[in-house]
N, CA, C and O atoms as a Tinker XYZ file with bonds, in Angstrom:
   308  protein
     1  N    -10.278000   34.666000  -39.359000    73     2
     2  CA   -10.090000   34.233000  -38.018000    64     1     3
     3  C    -10.209000   33.221000  -38.049000    63     2     4     5
     4  O    -10.689000   32.777000  -39.092000    81     3
     5  N     -9.771000   32.015000  -36.697000    73     3     6
     6  CA   -10.461000   30.792000  -36.562000    64     5     7
     7  C    -11.254000   30.882000  -35.239000    63     6     8     9
     8  O    -11.297000   31.718000  -34.335000    81     7
     9  N    -11.795000   29.832000  -35.446000    73     7    10
    10  CA   -12.889000   29.120000  -34.092000    64     9    11
    11  C    -12.599000   27.931000  -33.861000    63    10    12    13
    12  O    -12.674000   27.071000  -34.739000    81    11
    13  N    -12.156000   27.640000  -32.431000    73    11    14
    14  CA   -12.384000   26.116000  -31.900000    64    13    15
    15  C    -13.348000   25.364000  -31.777000    63    14    16    17
    16  O    -13.973000   25.997000  -30.926000    81    15
    17  N    -14.023000   24.374000  -32.010000    73    15    18
    18  CA   -15.136000   23.827000  -31.322000    64    17    19
    19  C    -14.394000   22.781000  -30.615000    63    18    20    21
    20  O    -13.404000   22.111000  -30.911000    81    19
    21  N    -15.377000   22.855000  -29.312000    73    19    22
    22  CA   -14.650000   21.682000  -28.538000    64    21    23
    23  C    -15.841000   20.801000  -28.141000    63    22    24    25
    24  O    -17.007000   21.139000  -27.939000    81    23
    25  N    -15.220000   19.487000  -28.071000    73    23    26
    26  CA   -16.528000   18.651000  -27.870000    64    25    27
    27  C    -16.723000   18.681000  -26.147000    63    26    28    29
    28  O    -16.119000   19.209000  -25.214000    81    27
    29  N    -18.020000   17.728000  -26.312000    73    27    30
    30  CA   -19.144000   18.009000  -24.829000    64    29    31
    31  C    -17.844000   17.015000  -24.250000    63    30    32    33
    32  O    -18.204000   16.097000  -24.986000    81    31
    33  N    -16.816000   16.518000  -23.653000    73    31    34
    34  CA   -16.256000   15.791000  -23.277000    64    33    35
    35  C    -14.741000   17.211000  -22.543000    63    34    36    37
    36  O    -14.152000   17.109000  -21.467000    81    35
    37  N    -14.572000   18.222000  -23.492000    73    35    38
    38  CA   -13.616000   19.096000  -22.990000    64    37    39
    39  C    -14.251000   20.054000  -22.214000    63    38    40    41
    40  O    -13.782000   20.813000  -21.366000    81    39
    41  N    -15.753000   19.866000  -22.755000    73    39    42
    42  CA   -15.860000   21.425000  -22.221000    64    41    43
    43  C    -16.175000   20.774000  -20.595000    63    42    44    45
    44  O    -15.743000   21.198000  -19.523000    81    43
    45  N    -16.967000   19.753000  -20.824000    73    43    46
    46  CA   -17.519000   19.051000  -19.030000    64    45    47
    47  C    -16.062000   19.363000  -18.725000    63    46    48    49
    48  O    -16.023000   20.375000  -18.026000    81    47
    49  N    -14.904000   18.905000  -18.968000    73    47    50
    50  CA   -13.688000   19.331000  -17.863000    64    49    51
    51  C    -13.417000   20.524000  -17.624000    63    50    52    53
    52  O    -13.084000   20.957000  -16.521000    81    51
    53  N    -13.511000   21.024000  -18.421000    73    51    54
    54  CA   -13.303000   22.536000  -18.146000    64    53    55
    55  C    -13.987000   23.527000  -17.233000    63    54    56    57
    56  O    -13.605000   24.508000  -16.595000    81    55
    57  N    -15.531000   22.695000  -17.466000    73    55    58
    58  CA   -16.317000   23.107000  -16.351000    64    57    59
    59  C    -15.863000   22.873000  -15.023000    63    58    60    61
    60  O    -15.841000   23.638000  -14.058000    81    59
    61  N    -15.363000   21.214000  -15.179000    73    59    62
    62  CA   -14.797000   20.722000  -13.629000    64    61    63
    63  C    -13.807000   21.334000  -13.327000    63    62    64    65
    64  O    -13.511000   21.577000  -12.157000    81    63
    65  N    -13.202000   21.650000  -14.219000    73    63    66
    66  CA   -11.484000   22.366000  -13.676000    64    65    67
    67  C    -12.134000   24.284000  -12.722000    63    66    68    69
    68  O    -11.632000   24.992000  -11.850000    81    67
    69  N    -13.105000   24.347000  -13.357000    73    67    70
    70  CA   -13.606000   25.839000  -12.567000    64    69    71
    71  C    -14.718000   25.746000  -11.223000    63    70    72    73
    72  O    -15.362000   26.640000  -10.674000    81    71
    73  N    -14.635000   24.061000  -10.916000    73    71    74
    74  CA   -15.583000   23.897000   -9.557000    64    73    75
    75  C    -14.527000   24.236000   -8.451000    63    74    76    77
    76  O    -13.318000   24.326000   -8.668000    81    75
    77  N    -15.127000   24.410000   -7.253000    73    75    78
    78  CA   -14.636000   24.602000   -6.181000    64    77    79
    79  C    -13.560000   22.917000   -5.391000    63    78    80    81
    80  O    -12.538000   22.950000   -4.706000    81    79
    81  N    -14.173000   21.968000   -5.764000    73    79    82
    82  CA   -13.861000   20.648000   -5.121000    64    81    83
    83  C    -12.626000   20.450000   -5.908000    63    82    84    85
    84  O    -11.746000   19.849000   -5.290000    81    83
    85  N    -12.221000   20.948000   -7.614000    73    83    86
    86  CA   -11.323000   20.968000   -8.129000    64    85    87
    87  C    -10.129000   21.966000   -7.818000    63    86    88    89
    88  O     -8.986000   21.719000   -8.204000    81    87
    89  N    -10.416000   22.976000   -7.182000    73    87    90
    90  CA    -9.513000   23.515000   -6.722000    64    89    91
    91  C     -9.060000   23.695000   -5.703000    63    90    92    93
    92  O     -8.020000   24.350000   -5.635000    81    91
    93  N     -9.765000   23.104000   -4.358000    73    91    94
    94  CA    -9.157000   22.628000   -3.315000    64    93    95
    95  C     -8.184000   21.460000   -3.370000    63    94    96    97
    96  O     -7.164000   21.449000   -2.681000    81    95
    97  N     -8.666000   20.033000   -4.578000    73    95    98
    98  CA    -7.837000   19.187000   -4.868000    64    97    99
    99  C     -6.472000   19.485000   -5.245000    63    98   100   101
   100  O     -5.562000   18.836000   -4.729000    81    99
   101  N     -6.236000   20.374000   -6.070000    73    99   102
   102  CA    -5.170000   20.907000   -6.814000    64   101   103
   103  C     -3.878000   21.180000   -5.734000    63   102   104   105
   104  O     -2.706000   20.804000   -5.766000    81   103
   105  N     -4.847000   22.233000   -4.507000    73   103   106
   106  CA    -3.732000   22.423000   -3.500000    64   105   107
   107  C     -3.206000   21.407000   -3.174000    63   106   108   109
   108  O     -1.986000   21.368000   -3.334000    81   107
   109  N     -3.752000   20.441000   -2.714000    73   107   110
   110  CA    -3.417000   19.069000   -1.746000    64   109   111
   111  C     -2.355000   18.429000   -2.684000    63   110   112   113
   112  O     -1.371000   18.015000   -2.071000    81   111
   113  N     -2.326000   18.229000   -4.237000    73   111   114
   114  CA    -1.672000   17.751000   -4.783000    64   113   115
   115  C     -0.177000   17.788000   -5.240000    63   114   116   117
   116  O      0.552000   17.180000   -6.024000    81   115
   117  N     -0.083000   19.037000   -4.152000    73   115   118
   118  CA     1.577000   18.830000   -4.620000    64   117   119
   119  C      2.257000   17.539000   -3.268000    63   118   120   121
   120  O      3.063000   16.617000   -3.391000    81   119
   121  N      1.480000   18.048000   -2.065000    73   119   122
   122  CA     1.978000   16.817000   -1.002000    64   121   123
   123  C      1.771000   14.942000   -1.729000    63   122   124   125
   124  O      2.702000   14.157000   -1.551000    81   123
   125  N      1.034000   14.676000   -2.166000    73   123   126
   126  CA     1.011000   13.809000   -2.592000    64   125   127
   127  C      2.159000   13.243000   -3.957000    63   126   128   129
   128  O      2.797000   12.190000   -3.960000    81   127
   129  N      2.149000   14.133000   -4.850000    73   127   130
   130  CA     3.236000   13.923000   -5.641000    64   129   131
   131  C      5.025000   13.888000   -5.037000    63   130   132   133
   132  O      5.992000   13.343000   -5.569000    81   131
   133  N      4.970000   14.495000   -4.065000    73   131   134
   134  CA     5.865000   14.304000   -3.199000    64   133   135
   135  C      6.725000   13.130000   -2.988000    63   134   136   137
   136  O      7.858000   12.725000   -3.249000    81   135
   137  N      5.649000   12.780000   -2.396000    73   135   138
   138  CA     5.802000   11.188000   -1.904000    64   137   139
   139  C      6.257000   10.100000   -2.819000    63   138   140   141
   140  O      7.125000    9.240000   -2.674000    81   139
   141  N      5.154000   10.458000   -4.146000    73   139   142
   142  CA     5.214000    9.393000   -5.298000    64   141   143
   143  C      6.639000   10.114000   -5.415000    63   142   144   145
   144  O      7.202000    9.699000   -4.402000    81   143
   145  N      7.321000   10.748000   -5.907000    73   143   146
   146  CA     8.851000   11.411000   -6.311000    64   145   147
   147  C      9.592000   10.460000   -4.935000    63   146   148   149
   148  O     10.521000    9.674000   -5.116000    81   147
   149  N      9.116000   10.665000   -3.915000    73   147   150
   150  CA    10.662000   10.004000   -2.554000    64   149   151
   151  C     10.213000    8.738000   -3.076000    63   150   152   153
   152  O     11.244000    8.241000   -3.530000    81   151
   153  N      9.069000    7.763000   -3.315000    73   151   154
   154  CA     9.353000    6.046000   -3.585000    64   153   155
   155  C      9.948000    6.196000   -4.697000    63   154   156   157
   156  O     11.145000    5.916000   -4.638000    81   155
   157  N      9.520000    6.580000   -5.834000    73   155   158
   158  CA    10.189000    6.725000   -7.173000    64   157   159
   159  C     11.651000    6.696000   -7.348000    63   158   160   161
   160  O     12.201000    5.757000   -7.924000    81   159
   161  N     12.177000    7.517000   -6.953000    73   159   162
   162  CA    13.583000    8.069000   -7.026000    64   161   163
   163  C     14.579000    7.610000   -5.803000    63   162   164   165
   164  O     15.730000    7.348000   -6.152000    81   163
   165  N     14.339000    7.513000   -4.741000    73   163   166
   166  CA    14.922000    7.162000   -3.264000    64   165   167
   167  C     14.726000    5.715000   -2.823000    63   166   168   169
   168  O     15.551000    5.267000   -2.027000    81   167
   169  N     13.659000    4.870000   -3.273000    73   167   170
   170  CA    13.111000    4.110000   -2.586000    64   169   171
   171  C     12.995000    2.600000   -4.378000    63   170   172   173
   172  O     12.641000    1.448000   -4.127000    81   171
   173  N     13.226000    2.870000   -5.342000    73   171   174
   174  CA    13.302000    1.796000   -6.453000    64   173   175
   175  C     11.898000    1.511000   -6.644000    63   174   176   177
   176  O     11.508000    0.395000   -6.987000    81   175
   177  N     11.188000    2.416000   -6.449000    73   175   178
   178  CA     9.626000    2.175000   -7.166000    64   177   179
   179  C      9.450000    2.581000   -8.264000    63   178   180   181
   180  O      8.340000    2.556000   -8.794000    81   179
   181  N     10.490000    3.029000   -8.822000    73   179   182
   182  CA    10.220000    3.568000  -10.941000    64   181   183
   183  C     10.202000    2.431000  -11.785000    63   182   184   185
   184  O      9.548000    2.401000  -12.828000    81   183
   185  N     10.875000    1.525000  -11.384000    73   183   186
   186  CA    11.060000   -0.140000  -11.887000    64   185   187
   187  C     11.254000   -1.363000  -11.079000    63   186   188   189
   188  O     11.840000   -1.597000  -10.022000    81   187
   189  N     10.418000   -2.226000  -12.111000    73   187   190
   190  CA    10.356000   -3.646000  -10.938000    64   189   191
   191  C     11.501000   -4.455000  -10.836000    63   190   192   193
   192  O     12.197000   -4.823000  -11.783000    81   191
   193  N     11.676000   -4.732000   -9.583000    73   191   194
   194  CA    13.006000   -5.227000   -9.495000    64   193   195
   195  C     12.910000   -6.995000   -9.402000    63   194   196   197
   196  O     13.754000   -7.746000   -8.913000    81   195
   197  N     11.716000   -7.328000   -9.983000    73   195   198
   198  CA    11.365000   -8.832000  -10.209000    64   197   199
   199  C     10.163000   -8.528000  -11.253000    63   198   200   201
   200  O      9.610000   -7.499000  -11.640000    81   199
   201  N      9.974000  -10.389000  -11.620000    73   199   202
   202  CA     9.110000  -10.089000  -12.225000    64   201   203
   203  C      7.910000  -10.556000  -11.883000    63   202   204   205
   204  O      7.896000  -11.329000  -10.925000    81   203
   205  N      6.560000  -10.215000  -12.574000    73   203   206
   206  CA     5.066000  -10.339000  -11.950000    64   205   207
   207  C      4.912000   -9.723000  -10.994000    63   206   208   209
   208  O      5.586000   -9.061000  -10.205000    81   207
   209  N      3.467000  -10.150000  -11.215000    73   207   210
   210  CA     2.242000   -9.030000  -10.354000    64   209   211
   211  C      2.807000   -8.987000   -8.819000    63   210   212   213
   212  O      3.295000   -8.065000   -8.165000    81   211
   213  N      2.574000  -10.197000   -8.545000    73   211   214
   214  CA     3.420000  -10.241000   -6.879000    64   213   215
   215  C      4.367000   -9.785000   -6.410000    63   214   216   217
   216  O      4.415000   -9.368000   -5.253000    81   215
   217  N      5.307000   -9.775000   -7.216000    73   215   218
   218  CA     6.737000   -9.197000   -6.943000    64   217   219
   219  C      6.488000   -7.926000   -6.956000    63   218   220   221
   220  O      6.854000   -7.442000   -5.884000    81   219
   221  N      5.975000   -7.037000   -7.753000    73   219   222
   222  CA     5.724000   -6.028000   -7.723000    64   221   223
   223  C      4.874000   -5.441000   -6.791000    63   222   224   225
   224  O      5.227000   -4.335000   -6.384000    81   223
   225  N      3.781000   -5.935000   -6.327000    73   223   226
   226  CA     3.027000   -5.762000   -5.204000    64   225   227
   227  C      4.002000   -5.959000   -4.073000    63   226   228   229
   228  O      3.974000   -5.137000   -3.157000    81   227
   229  N      4.938000   -7.043000   -4.027000    73   227   230
   230  CA     5.852000   -7.275000   -2.755000    64   229   231
   231  C      6.894000   -5.793000   -2.518000    63   230   232   233
   232  O      7.072000   -5.157000   -1.478000    81   231
   233  N      7.330000   -5.612000   -3.574000    73   231   234
   234  CA     8.452000   -4.356000   -3.522000    64   233   235
   235  C      7.543000   -3.452000   -3.314000    63   234   236   237
   236  O      7.913000   -2.700000   -2.412000    81   235
   237  N      6.275000   -3.111000   -3.836000    73   235   238
   238  CA     5.607000   -1.230000   -3.721000    64   237   239
   239  C      5.041000   -1.760000   -1.753000    63   238   240   241
   240  O      4.473000   -0.848000   -1.152000    81   239
   241  N      5.161000   -2.614000   -1.249000    73   239   242
   242  CA     4.851000   -3.023000   -0.010000    64   241   243
   243  C      6.035000   -2.258000    0.777000    63   242   244   245
   244  O      5.867000   -1.232000    1.435000    81   243
   245  N      7.226000   -2.913000    0.605000    73   243   246
   246  CA     8.414000   -2.784000    1.173000    64   245   247
   247  C      9.028000   -1.167000    1.297000    63   246   248   249
   248  O      9.449000   -0.558000    2.279000    81   247
   249  N      8.891000   -0.775000   -0.085000    73   247   250
   250  CA     8.745000    0.747000   -0.282000    64   249   251
   251  C      8.293000    1.767000    0.870000    63   250   252   253
   252  O      8.890000    2.649000    1.488000    81   251
   253  N      7.032000    1.290000    0.895000    73   251   254
   254  CA     6.047000    2.098000    1.080000    64   253   255
   255  C      6.193000    1.751000    2.859000    63   254   256   257
   256  O      5.760000    2.574000    3.666000    81   255
   257  N      6.581000    0.982000    3.131000    73   255   258
   258  CA     7.162000    0.495000    4.503000    64   257   259
   259  C      8.363000    0.953000    5.109000    63   258   260   261
   260  O      8.484000    1.181000    6.312000    81   259
   261  N      9.367000    1.100000    4.131000    73   259   262
   262  CA    10.119000    1.721000    4.645000    64   261   263
   263  C     10.235000    3.096000    4.428000    63   262   264   265
   264  O     11.338000    3.565000    4.708000    81   263
   265  N      9.247000    3.992000    3.931000    73   263   266
   266  CA     9.288000    5.741000    3.991000    64   265   267
   267  C      8.600000    5.498000    5.045000    63   266   268   269
   268  O      9.485000    5.918000    5.790000    81   267
   269  N      7.573000    5.101000    5.954000    73   267   270
   270  CA     6.458000    4.990000    6.590000    64   269   271
   271  C      7.596000    4.568000    8.413000    63   270   272   273
   272  O      7.422000    4.973000    9.562000    81   271
   273  N      8.461000    3.797000    7.923000    73   271   274
   274  CA     9.321000    3.589000    9.473000    64   273   275
   275  C     10.480000    5.084000    9.206000    63   274   276   277
   276  O     10.734000    5.526000   10.327000    81   275
   277  N     11.055000    5.754000    8.333000    73   275   278
   278  CA    11.707000    6.383000    8.067000    64   277   279
   279  C     11.156000    7.655000    8.443000    63   278   280   281
   280  O     11.747000    8.688000    8.759000    81   279
   281  N      9.762000    7.378000    8.347000    73   279   282
   282  CA     8.767000    9.082000    8.963000    64   281   283
   283  C      8.618000    8.651000   10.395000    63   282   284   285
   284  O      8.844000    9.608000   11.135000    81   283
   285  N      8.329000    7.591000   11.027000    73   283   286
   286  CA     8.099000    7.362000   12.275000    64   285   287
   287  C      9.378000    8.073000   13.186000    63   286   288   289
   288  O      9.322000    8.986000   14.009000    81   287
   289  N     10.673000    7.191000   12.645000    73   287   290
   290  CA    12.313000    7.325000   13.025000    64   289   291
   291  C     11.975000    8.919000   12.978000    63   290   292   293
   292  O     11.635000    9.109000   14.146000    81   291
   293  N     11.892000    9.889000   12.468000    73   291   294
   294  CA    12.203000   10.882000   12.197000    64   293   295
   295  C     11.377000   11.948000   13.169000    63   294   296   297
   296  O     11.881000   13.012000   13.530000    81   295
   297  N      9.691000   11.406000   13.642000    73   295   298
   298  CA     8.865000   11.987000   14.784000    64   297   299
   299  C      9.592000   11.767000   15.723000    63   298   300   301
   300  O      9.756000   12.744000   16.454000    81   299
   301  N     10.375000   10.388000   16.155000    73   299   302
   302  CA    10.962000   10.133000   17.061000    64   301   303
   303  C     11.672000   11.334000   18.254000    63   302   304   305
   304  O     11.564000   11.830000   19.375000    81   303
   305  N     12.593000   11.299000   16.744000    73   303   306
   306  CA    14.079000   12.278000   17.141000    64   305   307
   307  C     14.225000   13.065000   17.682000    63   306   308
   308  O     15.355000   13.540000   17.788000    81   307
């Protein structure tokens, strides 16, 4: 038979994943992933539309602004 020897980092990560903090955060992750998916697939945040860091920051700000306005309008209705 074979036996795997895990590195120190691997055992630390395994212990962290068993912690209560990790389990609580894992339950909340789907909410964040859904928002990121909406930004990427519906609002063009997956590919930069212009070159440079400033252009990407502007694109990100506009995408986030658009999503927030849509949510506000949905609450008003």
